[in-house]
Amino acid sequence: MSVQPEEIDRRWSEPAVRTGFVPTPAEPVVPLMNIANVLTMLRIALVPLFVLALFAGGGHQSGWRIAAAALFGIAAITDRFDGQLARKYGLVTDFGKLADPIADKALIGSAVIGLSMLGDLAWWITLVICGREIGITLLRLAVVRRGVIPAGRGGKLKTLVQSVAIAVLLLPLHGGLATAGMTLMYVAVALTVGTGLDYLGQAVRVWLAGGPGRARGA
């Protein structure tokens, strides 16, 4: 008696049904050149262009200052969207985790240092902002094996206020508008110190816990 092809297929498929084996789909490979990483790399590329525009013409020509403010604003906007896109569409990569904070620190750091070199921002403010970022980076490295402290609302608000204050100070403004920019910067400094101390407290708690885990964001 001949065996029909349908019977052969059924015999091969029956064991898989009886054992309850269900093949699991492979996890999708996230391409390195995705939209989130492209935005991060764009932000890094804009930093030297921003610095050149900031110091062009002696650093106080209105046209160049407006150009510097525009470049800073574009770069800051990419920071707003790259993380959201990465999380929403599953585009998180190791490169993005490393490059995103580097891009943020390079942009903010170059802006405050540049403004201080031009005499438009007190050096103590720049030292507080840059010192906080360096300190938090070292803390993150110190506790990474014991726990993770993700960025919270306070840190995001700090970054937003810093960016707005810097953008206002970059523009060739005078009188009340310039005063408003400095007021925003003082608020940013307060948030910088406050969130830094909060992060320090959480890092100490994670370290004393002595084991791996996650801590709530600062």
PDB file of N, CA, C and O in Angstrom, residues 35-63:
ATOM      1  N   ILE A  35      16.657  55.514  13.578  1.00  0.00           N
ATOM      2  CA  ILE A  35      16.360  56.947  13.669  1.00  0.00           C
ATOM      3  C   ILE A  35      16.805  57.543  15.004  1.00  0.00           C
ATOM      4  O   ILE A  35      17.289  58.677  15.059  1.00  0.00           O
ATOM      5  N   ALA A  36      16.682  56.759  16.097  1.00  0.00           N
ATOM      6  CA  ALA A  36      17.085  57.280  17.401  1.00  0.00           C
ATOM      7  C   ALA A  36      18.592  57.526  17.448  1.00  0.00           C
ATOM      8  O   ALA A  36      19.048  58.582  17.911  1.00  0.00           O
ATOM      9  N   ASN A  37      19.383  56.579  16.969  1.00  0.00           N
ATOM     10  CA  ASN A  37      20.838  56.740  16.969  1.00  0.00           C
ATOM     11  C   ASN A  37      21.289  57.819  15.995  1.00  0.00           C
ATOM     12  O   ASN A  37      22.280  58.518  16.235  1.00  0.00           O
ATOM     13  N   VAL A  38      20.580  57.944  14.873  1.00  0.00           N
ATOM     14  CA  VAL A  38      20.910  59.000  13.917  1.00  0.00           C
ATOM     15  C   VAL A  38      20.728  60.383  14.561  1.00  0.00           C
ATOM     16  O   VAL A  38      21.559  61.280  14.389  1.00  0.00           O
ATOM     17  N   LEU A  39      19.644  60.549  15.320  1.00  0.00           N
ATOM     18  CA  LEU A  39      19.419  61.820  16.010  1.00  0.00           C
ATOM     19  C   LEU A  39      20.500  62.079  17.052  1.00  0.00           C
ATOM     20  O   LEU A  39      20.952  63.219  17.226  1.00  0.00           O
ATOM     21  N   THR A  40      20.918  61.033  17.759  1.00  0.00           N
ATOM     22  CA  THR A  40      21.987  61.195  18.747  1.00  0.00           C
ATOM     23  C   THR A  40      23.288  61.608  18.075  1.00  0.00           C
ATOM     24  O   THR A  40      23.990  62.511  18.550  1.00  0.00           O
ATOM     25  N   MET A  41      23.628  60.966  16.964  1.00  0.00           N
ATOM     26  CA  MET A  41      24.850  61.315  16.245  1.00  0.00           C
ATOM     27  C   MET A  41      24.761  62.714  15.649  1.00  0.00           C
ATOM     28  O   MET A  41      25.764  63.441  15.587  1.00  0.00           O
ATOM     29  N   LEU A  42      23.552  63.108  15.242  1.00  0.00           N
ATOM     30  CA  LEU A  42      23.371  64.468  14.743  1.00  0.00           C
ATOM     31  C   LEU A  42      23.650  65.477  15.848  1.00  0.00           C
ATOM     32  O   LEU A  42      24.288  66.516  15.609  1.00  0.00           O
ATOM     33  N   ARG A  43      23.187  65.172  17.056  1.00  0.00           N
ATOM     34  CA  ARG A  43      23.426  66.082  18.182  1.00  0.00           C
ATOM     35  C   ARG A  43      24.921  66.215  18.468  1.00  0.00           C
ATOM     36  O   ARG A  43      25.411  67.312  18.740  1.00  0.00           O
ATOM     37  N   ILE A  44      25.635  65.096  18.417  1.00  0.00           N
ATOM     38  CA  ILE A  44      27.085  65.149  18.633  1.00  0.00           C
ATOM     39  C   ILE A  44      27.762  65.969  17.535  1.00  0.00           C
ATOM     40  O   ILE A  44      28.670  66.765  17.807  1.00  0.00           O
ATOM     41  N   ALA A  45      27.315  65.793  16.296  1.00  0.00           N
ATOM     42  CA  ALA A  45      27.915  66.526  15.176  1.00  0.00           C
ATOM     43  C   ALA A  45      27.636  68.019  15.261  1.00  0.00           C
ATOM     44  O   ALA A  45      28.438  68.836  14.779  1.00  0.00           O
ATOM     45  N   LEU A  46      26.502  68.399  15.860  1.00  0.00           N
ATOM     46  CA  LEU A  46      26.147  69.806  15.960  1.00  0.00           C
ATOM     47  C   LEU A  46      26.969  70.549  17.015  1.00  0.00           C
ATOM     48  O   LEU A  46      27.070  71.781  16.961  1.00  0.00           O
ATOM     49  N   VAL A  47      27.551  69.822  17.974  1.00  0.00           N
ATOM     50  CA  VAL A  47      28.290  70.484  19.059  1.00  0.00           C
ATOM     51  C   VAL A  47      29.447  71.329  18.529  1.00  0.00           C
ATOM     52  O   VAL A  47      29.556  72.515  18.874  1.00  0.00           O
ATOM     53  N   PRO A  48      30.363  70.793  17.697  1.00  0.00           N
ATOM     54  CA  PRO A  48      31.446  71.661  17.208  1.00  0.00           C
ATOM     55  C   PRO A  48      30.946  72.811  16.342  1.00  0.00           C
ATOM     56  O   PRO A  48      31.519  73.911  16.373  1.00  0.00           O
ATOM     57  N   LEU A  49      29.877  72.590  15.580  1.00  0.00           N
ATOM     58  CA  LEU A  49      29.316  73.688  14.783  1.00  0.00           C
ATOM     59  C   LEU A  49      28.753  74.773  15.702  1.00  0.00           C
ATOM     60  O   LEU A  49      28.916  75.973  15.430  1.00  0.00           O
ATOM     61  N   PHE A  50      28.111  74.355  16.768  1.00  0.00           N
ATOM     62  CA  PHE A  50      27.587  75.316  17.745  1.00  0.00           C
ATOM     63  C   PHE A  50      28.718  76.128  18.370  1.00  0.00           C
ATOM     64  O   PHE A  50      28.617  77.356  18.503  1.00  0.00           O
ATOM     65  N   VAL A  51      29.803  75.471  18.741  1.00  0.00           N
ATOM     66  CA  VAL A  51      30.941  76.171  19.360  1.00  0.00           C
ATOM     67  C   VAL A  51      31.553  77.178  18.382  1.00  0.00           C
ATOM     68  O   VAL A  51      31.881  78.313  18.756  1.00  0.00           O
ATOM     69  N   LEU A  52      31.688  76.778  17.124  1.00  0.00           N
ATOM     70  CA  LEU A  52      32.236  77.694  16.123  1.00  0.00           C
ATOM     71  C   LEU A  52      31.356  78.928  15.960  1.00  0.00           C
ATOM     72  O   LEU A  52      31.851  80.064  15.881  1.00  0.00           O
ATOM     73  N   ALA A  53      30.039  78.716  15.918  1.00  0.00           N
ATOM     74  CA  ALA A  53      29.127  79.851  15.779  1.00  0.00           C
ATOM     75  C   ALA A  53      29.157  80.735  17.017  1.00  0.00           C
ATOM     76  O   ALA A  53      29.056  81.969  16.918  1.00  0.00           O
ATOM     77  N   LEU A  54      29.305  80.135  18.194  1.00  0.00           N
ATOM     78  CA  LEU A  54      29.309  80.909  19.435  1.00  0.00           C
ATOM     79  C   LEU A  54      30.505  81.863  19.509  1.00  0.00           C
ATOM     80  O   LEU A  54      30.374  83.005  19.961  1.00  0.00           O
ATOM     81  N   PHE A  55      31.669  81.384  19.040  1.00  0.00           N
ATOM     82  CA  PHE A  55      32.872  82.212  19.156  1.00  0.00           C
ATOM     83  C   PHE A  55      33.167  83.007  17.882  1.00  0.00           C
ATOM     84  O   PHE A  55      34.123  83.786  17.861  1.00  0.00           O
ATOM     85  N   ALA A  56      32.382  82.818  16.836  1.00  0.00           N
ATOM     86  CA  ALA A  56      32.615  83.562  15.592  1.00  0.00           C
ATOM     87  C   ALA A  56      32.392  85.056  15.824  1.00  0.00           C
ATOM     88  O   ALA A  56      31.515  85.468  16.585  1.00  0.00           O
ATOM     89  N   GLY A  57      33.204  85.855  15.147  1.00  0.00           N
ATOM     90  CA  GLY A  57      33.056  87.300  15.256  1.00  0.00           C
ATOM     91  C   GLY A  57      33.326  87.838  16.635  1.00  0.00           C
ATOM     92  O   GLY A  57      32.742  88.855  17.045  1.00  0.00           O
ATOM     93  N   GLY A  58      34.198  87.181  17.379  1.00  0.00           N
ATOM     94  CA  GLY A  58      34.520  87.654  18.724  1.00  0.00           C
ATOM     95  C   GLY A  58      33.536  87.197  19.786  1.00  0.00           C
ATOM     96  O   GLY A  58      33.702  87.512  20.962  1.00  0.00           O
ATOM     97  N   GLY A  59      32.506  86.487  19.391  1.00  0.00           N
ATOM     98  CA  GLY A  59      31.569  85.935  20.361  1.00  0.00           C
ATOM     99  C   GLY A  59      30.400  86.820  20.727  1.00  0.00           C
ATOM    100  O   GLY A  59      29.540  86.405  21.512  1.00  0.00           O
ATOM    101  N   HIS A  60      30.328  88.016  20.170  1.00  0.00           N
ATOM    102  CA  HIS A  60      29.243  88.919  20.551  1.00  0.00           C
ATOM    103  C   HIS A  60      28.544  89.577  19.370  1.00  0.00           C
ATOM    104  O   HIS A  60      27.830  90.566  19.542  1.00  0.00           O
ATOM    105  N   GLN A  61      28.740  89.050  18.173  1.00  0.00           N
ATOM    106  CA  GLN A  61      28.001  89.555  17.028  1.00  0.00           C
ATOM    107  C   GLN A  61      26.603  88.945  17.025  1.00  0.00           C
ATOM    108  O   GLN A  61      26.442  87.722  17.162  1.00  0.00           O
ATOM    109  N   SER A  62      25.613  89.809  16.858  1.00  0.00           N
ATOM    110  CA  SER A  62      24.221  89.359  16.986  1.00  0.00           C
ATOM    111  C   SER A  62      23.883  88.205  16.046  1.00  0.00           C
ATOM    112  O   SER A  62      23.229  87.234  16.439  1.00  0.00           O
ATOM    113  N   GLY A  63      24.313  88.311  14.794  1.00  0.00           N
ATOM    114  CA  GLY A  63      23.978  87.280  13.822  1.00  0.00           C
ATOM    115  C   GLY A  63      24.525  85.920  14.212  1.00  0.00           C
ATOM    116  O   GLY A  63      23.827  84.902  14.134  1.00  0.00           O
TER     117      GLY A  63
END
